[in-house]
Amino acid sequence: LQVARIIQEDKLLPTLMETQGYTAFIPTNDALRAYQAPKDRRLVQYHLVNLPYMVQEMPDELNTELSGNPRVYVSRLPSGNPAIKGWENFNYYINNAKIIDANHIAFNEEGTKQVLHIVDQVIVPTVAKIGANTTTGIAAGFITPDAQKLLLKPQLYGLVDNYSISEFENRVSNLDLLDVFNISGKNTFFIPVNQALNVDLIDKQVIHGHVVPGHVLFTRTVQNSNDQYESLAFTDNLKVFISMENVSNPDHKDTT
């Protein structure tokens, strides 16, 4: 596996892995080849959890070994095979990466348990797209996802290269609703690009309708459009749900 070479060439990781228990999510060689961003210690750390978990033991959230311990999220989807029982009747995802080979157990030199899971994609961290800036305090490298910061500083996330979300941000700011994109806990935010926006139709309820509180949703783990999630706009009098569906376009590329 190519990830083994990255670990071996690093000065710190081999020592840590010889003395500590870990869960490691290892991308296949094909997944690493498809990943075009830099492959270094920090990327490996984002695939390491400092406790050994069998796949059936994993909690819903795992703190990684990357600086700041950013989380990855575990999704469990039924396999649809009635002949399989128990935990094996589920497909497991770490963020958007599917575990395709699970529960390889090893023990390091000190007898500490380590568990290896093979995933079919690189678990992609959020990466700053600009370099260090002494005025703003922004540093290059991996960053914690932050919906409010994405609205206010989309260049940090590289969005200005492909999309503009300035009209939605202006509307959110004018309605004094920026705090909606800074609520605590697990949440999913849908932020429309300028081309999809009719500003005259955007009010408080519409903005609240772009937020799913209490759920972290990944596009690949969407099963069908029947799965509905209450939006922040949901009340006894106004029931606003969000649903998603994965479809294939004529180029056979999946979109959500």
CSV table of C-alpha atoms in Angstrom, one decimal:
chain,number,residue,atom,x,y,z
A,1,LEU,CA,0.0,0.0,0.0
A,2,GLN,CA,1.3,3.5,-0.9
A,3,VAL,CA,0.3,4.8,2.5
A,4,ALA,CA,2.8,2.5,4.1
A,5,ARG,CA,5.6,4.2,2.2
A,6,ILE,CA,4.4,7.6,3.5
A,7,ILE,CA,4.5,6.3,7.1
A,8,GLN,CA,7.9,4.7,6.7
A,9,GLU,CA,9.5,7.8,5.2
A,10,ASP,CA,8.2,10.0,8.0
A,11,LYS,CA,10.4,10.6,11.1
A,12,LEU,CA,7.6,10.5,13.7
A,13,LEU,CA,4.8,8.3,12.6
A,14,PRO,CA,6.6,4.9,12.8
A,15,THR,CA,7.7,5.6,16.4
A,16,LEU,CA,4.2,6.5,17.4
A,17,MET,CA,2.6,3.5,15.8
A,18,GLU,CA,5.1,1.2,17.5
A,19,THR,CA,4.0,2.4,20.9
A,20,GLN,CA,0.3,3.3,20.7
A,21,GLY,CA,-3.0,1.7,19.9
A,22,TYR,CA,-4.7,2.9,16.8
A,23,THR,CA,-7.5,2.6,14.4
A,24,ALA,CA,-6.1,3.2,10.9
A,25,PHE,CA,-8.3,3.8,7.8
A,26,ILE,CA,-6.0,2.9,4.9
A,27,PRO,CA,-7.0,4.0,1.3
A,28,THR,CA,-6.3,1.6,-1.5
A,29,ASN,CA,-3.5,2.4,-4.0
A,30,ASP,CA,-6.1,3.4,-6.6
A,31,ALA,CA,-7.7,5.9,-4.1
A,32,LEU,CA,-4.3,7.4,-3.3
A,33,ARG,CA,-3.5,7.8,-7.0
A,34,ALA,CA,-6.8,9.5,-7.6
A,35,TYR,CA,-6.1,12.0,-4.8
A,36,GLN,CA,-4.2,14.9,-6.3
A,37,ALA,CA,-3.5,17.0,-3.2
A,38,PRO,CA,-0.3,16.6,-1.2
A,39,LYS,CA,0.2,13.3,0.6
A,40,ASP,CA,2.1,13.8,3.8
A,41,ARG,CA,2.1,13.1,7.6
A,42,ARG,CA,-0.9,15.3,8.2
A,43,LEU,CA,-3.0,13.4,5.7
A,44,VAL,CA,-2.0,10.1,7.4
A,45,GLN,CA,-2.9,11.6,10.8
A,46,TYR,CA,-6.4,12.3,9.5
A,47,HIS,CA,-6.7,8.6,8.9
A,48,LEU,CA,-5.6,7.6,12.4
A,49,VAL,CA,-7.7,7.4,15.6
A,50,ASN,CA,-5.8,6.9,18.8
A,51,LEU,CA,-8.1,4.0,20.1
A,52,PRO,CA,-8.4,0.6,18.4
A,53,TYR,CA,-12.0,0.1,17.1
A,54,MET,CA,-13.5,-2.9,15.4
A,55,VAL,CA,-16.0,-1.7,12.8
A,56,GLN,CA,-18.9,-2.8,15.0
A,57,GLU,CA,-17.5,-0.9,18.0
A,58,MET,CA,-17.2,2.5,16.4
A,59,PRO,CA,-19.1,5.4,17.8
A,60,ASP,CA,-20.7,7.9,15.5
A,61,GLU,CA,-17.8,10.3,15.7
A,62,LEU,CA,-14.1,9.7,15.9
A,63,ASN,CA,-11.3,12.2,16.8
A,64,THR,CA,-8.4,11.9,14.5
A,65,GLU,CA,-4.7,12.4,15.2
A,66,LEU,CA,-4.4,15.5,13.0
A,67,SER,CA,-3.6,18.7,14.9
A,68,GLY,CA,-6.7,19.9,16.7
A,69,ASN,CA,-8.2,16.4,16.6
A,70,PRO,CA,-10.8,17.2,13.9
A,71,ARG,CA,-13.5,14.6,13.7
A,72,VAL,CA,-14.6,12.1,11.1
A,73,TYR,CA,-18.1,10.7,11.1
A,74,VAL,CA,-19.3,7.1,10.9
A,75,SER,CA,-22.4,6.2,8.8
A,76,ARG,CA,-24.0,2.8,8.8
A,77,LEU,CA,-26.2,1.8,5.9
A,78,PRO,CA,-28.1,-1.5,5.6
A,79,SER,CA,-26.6,-3.8,3.0
A,80,GLY,CA,-30.0,-4.9,1.8
A,81,ASN,CA,-29.1,-8.6,2.1
A,82,PRO,CA,-31.6,-10.3,4.4
A,83,ALA,CA,-29.3,-13.4,4.6
A,84,ILE,CA,-26.7,-11.4,6.5
A,85,LYS,CA,-27.4,-10.8,10.2
A,86,GLY,CA,-26.0,-8.5,12.9
A,87,TRP,CA,-23.3,-5.8,12.3
A,88,GLU,CA,-22.2,-7.5,9.0
A,89,ASN,CA,-25.5,-6.5,7.5
A,90,PHE,CA,-24.3,-2.9,7.2
A,91,ASN,CA,-22.0,-0.9,4.9
A,92,TYR,CA,-19.8,1.4,6.9
A,93,TYR,CA,-18.6,4.8,5.8
A,94,ILE,CA,-16.1,7.2,7.2
A,95,ASN,CA,-17.2,10.6,6.0
A,96,ASN,CA,-17.6,9.8,2.2
A,97,ALA,CA,-15.2,6.8,2.1
A,98,LYS,CA,-16.6,3.3,2.3
A,99,ILE,CA,-14.9,0.6,4.3
A,100,ILE,CA,-14.4,-2.3,1.9
A,101,ASP,CA,-12.3,-4.6,4.1
A,102,ALA,CA,-12.6,-4.4,7.9
A,103,ASN,CA,-11.2,-5.6,11.2
A,104,HIS,CA,-7.6,-6.5,10.5
A,105,ILE,CA,-6.0,-6.8,13.9
A,106,ALA,CA,-2.3,-6.4,14.7
A,107,PHE,CA,-0.3,-5.8,17.9
A,108,ASN,CA,2.8,-3.6,18.0
A,109,GLU,CA,6.0,-4.4,19.8
A,110,GLU,CA,4.5,-3.4,23.2
A,111,GLY,CA,1.5,-5.7,22.7
A,112,THR,CA,-0.9,-2.8,22.1
A,113,LYS,CA,-3.8,-3.6,19.8
A,114,GLN,CA,-4.2,-1.9,16.5
A,115,VAL,CA,-7.1,-2.2,14.0
A,116,LEU,CA,-6.8,-1.7,10.3
A,117,HIS,CA,-9.7,-0.9,7.9
A,118,ILE,CA,-9.3,-0.5,4.1
A,119,VAL,CA,-11.3,2.3,2.5
A,120,ASP,CA,-12.0,3.0,-1.1
A,121,GLN,CA,-11.4,6.7,-1.0
A,122,VAL,CA,-9.0,9.1,0.7
A,123,ILE,CA,-10.8,10.7,3.6
A,124,VAL,CA,-10.5,14.2,2.5
A,125,PRO,CA,-9.7,16.9,5.1
A,126,THR,CA,-10.6,20.5,4.6
A,127,VAL,CA,-7.6,22.3,3.2
A,128,ALA,CA,-6.9,26.0,3.1
A,129,LYS,CA,-6.4,27.1,-0.5
A,130,ILE,CA,-4.3,30.2,0.3
A,131,GLY,CA,-1.0,30.6,2.1
A,132,ALA,CA,-0.3,32.0,5.5
A,133,ASN,CA,-1.4,35.6,6.0
A,134,THR,CA,-0.1,37.6,8.9
A,135,THR,CA,-2.9,40.2,8.7
A,136,THR,CA,-5.8,37.8,8.8
A,137,GLY,CA,-4.1,35.1,10.9
A,138,ILE,CA,-5.0,32.5,8.2
A,139,ALA,CA,-2.5,29.7,7.9
A,140,ALA,CA,-2.1,27.4,5.0
A,141,GLY,CA,-2.8,23.7,5.5
A,142,PHE,CA,-5.7,21.7,7.0
A,143,ILE,CA,-8.5,23.7,8.7
A,144,THR,CA,-11.6,22.8,10.6
A,145,PRO,CA,-14.8,23.1,8.6
A,146,ASP,CA,-16.7,26.3,9.6
A,147,ALA,CA,-19.9,27.3,7.7
A,148,GLN,CA,-19.8,30.9,8.9
A,149,LYS,CA,-16.2,31.3,7.8
A,150,LEU,CA,-17.0,29.7,4.5
A,151,LEU,CA,-19.7,32.3,3.9
A,152,LEU,CA,-17.4,35.2,4.9
A,153,LYS,CA,-14.1,34.0,3.5
A,154,PRO,CA,-14.9,31.6,0.6
A,155,GLN,CA,-11.4,32.2,-0.8
A,156,LEU,CA,-10.0,30.2,2.1
A,157,TYR,CA,-11.9,27.2,0.8
A,158,GLY,CA,-11.0,27.8,-2.8
A,159,LEU,CA,-14.6,28.4,-3.8
A,160,VAL,CA,-13.9,31.7,-5.7
A,161,ASP,CA,-12.1,29.7,-8.3
A,162,ASN,CA,-15.3,27.9,-9.4
A,163,TYR,CA,-18.3,29.4,-7.7
A,164,SER,CA,-19.5,32.6,-6.1
A,165,ILE,CA,-21.8,32.6,-3.0
A,166,SER,CA,-21.6,36.3,-2.4
A,167,GLU,CA,-25.3,37.0,-2.9
A,168,PHE,CA,-26.4,34.4,-0.3
A,169,GLU,CA,-23.8,35.8,2.1
A,170,ASN,CA,-25.0,39.3,1.6
A,171,ARG,CA,-28.6,38.3,2.2
A,172,VAL,CA,-27.7,36.4,5.3
A,173,SER,CA,-25.7,39.4,6.6
A,174,ASN,CA,-28.5,41.9,5.8
A,175,LEU,CA,-31.0,39.8,7.7
A,176,ASP,CA,-28.6,39.5,10.6
A,177,LEU,CA,-28.6,35.7,10.4
A,178,LEU,CA,-24.8,35.0,10.3
A,179,ASP,CA,-25.1,33.3,13.7
A,180,VAL,CA,-27.3,30.6,12.1
A,181,PHE,CA,-24.1,29.3,10.4
A,182,ASN,CA,-22.2,29.2,13.7
A,183,ILE,CA,-24.6,27.0,15.8
A,184,SER,CA,-22.9,24.4,17.9
A,185,GLY,CA,-23.2,20.6,17.4
A,186,LYS,CA,-23.5,18.4,14.4
A,187,ASN,CA,-25.1,20.2,11.5
A,188,THR,CA,-25.3,20.3,7.7
A,189,PHE,CA,-25.5,23.5,5.7
A,190,PHE,CA,-26.6,24.0,2.1
A,191,ILE,CA,-25.2,27.1,0.6
A,192,PRO,CA,-26.5,28.1,-2.9
A,193,VAL,CA,-24.3,29.6,-5.5
A,194,ASN,CA,-25.2,33.0,-7.1
A,195,GLN,CA,-26.5,31.4,-10.3
A,196,ALA,CA,-29.1,29.4,-8.3
A,197,LEU,CA,-30.4,32.3,-6.2
A,198,ASN,CA,-33.3,34.7,-6.5
A,199,VAL,CA,-32.5,37.1,-3.8
A,200,ASP,CA,-36.1,38.5,-3.6
A,201,LEU,CA,-37.3,35.1,-2.4
A,202,ILE,CA,-34.8,34.8,0.4
A,203,ASP,CA,-36.1,35.5,3.9
A,204,LYS,CA,-35.4,34.2,7.4
A,205,GLN,CA,-37.5,31.0,6.9
A,206,VAL,CA,-35.8,30.2,3.6
A,207,ILE,CA,-32.3,30.6,5.1
A,208,HIS,CA,-33.3,28.4,8.0
A,209,GLY,CA,-34.5,25.9,5.5
A,210,HIS,CA,-30.9,25.5,4.2
A,211,VAL,CA,-29.7,24.1,7.6
A,212,VAL,CA,-30.2,20.6,8.9
A,213,PRO,CA,-29.5,20.6,12.7
A,214,GLY,CA,-28.3,17.5,14.5
A,215,HIS,CA,-27.1,15.6,11.4
A,216,VAL,CA,-23.9,15.5,9.4
A,217,LEU,CA,-24.9,14.4,5.9
A,218,PHE,CA,-22.5,13.1,3.3
A,219,THR,CA,-23.6,12.8,-0.4
A,220,ARG,CA,-22.4,9.3,-0.8
A,221,THR,CA,-24.4,8.0,2.1
A,222,VAL,CA,-27.7,9.2,0.8
A,223,GLN,CA,-29.8,6.2,0.0
A,224,ASN,CA,-33.0,7.6,-1.5
A,225,SER,CA,-35.1,10.7,-1.6
A,226,ASN,CA,-37.5,9.2,1.0
A,227,ASP,CA,-35.0,10.0,3.7
A,228,GLN,CA,-36.2,13.4,5.0
A,229,TYR,CA,-34.5,15.6,7.6
A,230,GLU,CA,-36.1,18.4,9.5
A,231,SER,CA,-34.6,21.7,8.6
A,232,LEU,CA,-34.0,24.6,11.1
A,233,ALA,CA,-37.2,26.1,9.6
A,234,PHE,CA,-39.3,23.2,10.9
A,235,THR,CA,-42.0,24.3,13.3
A,236,ASP,CA,-45.5,23.1,14.3
A,237,ASN,CA,-47.0,25.4,11.8
A,238,LEU,CA,-44.3,25.2,9.0
A,239,LYS,CA,-42.9,21.8,8.4
A,240,VAL,CA,-39.8,22.1,6.2
A,241,PHE,CA,-37.9,19.0,5.4
A,242,ILE,CA,-34.7,18.5,3.3
A,243,SER,CA,-34.2,15.3,1.2
A,244,MET,CA,-31.4,14.3,-1.1
A,245,GLU,CA,-31.1,11.8,-4.0
A,246,ASN,CA,-28.1,10.5,-5.9
A,247,VAL,CA,-28.7,10.3,-9.6
A,248,SER,CA,-26.4,9.6,-12.6
A,249,ASN,CA,-26.2,12.1,-15.4
A,250,PRO,CA,-25.7,11.2,-19.1
A,251,ASP,CA,-21.9,11.1,-18.5
A,252,HIS,CA,-22.5,8.4,-15.9
A,253,LYS,CA,-21.2,10.7,-13.1
A,254,ASP,CA,-23.2,10.6,-9.9
A,255,THR,CA,-24.6,13.9,-8.7
A,256,THR,CA,-26.7,14.8,-5.6
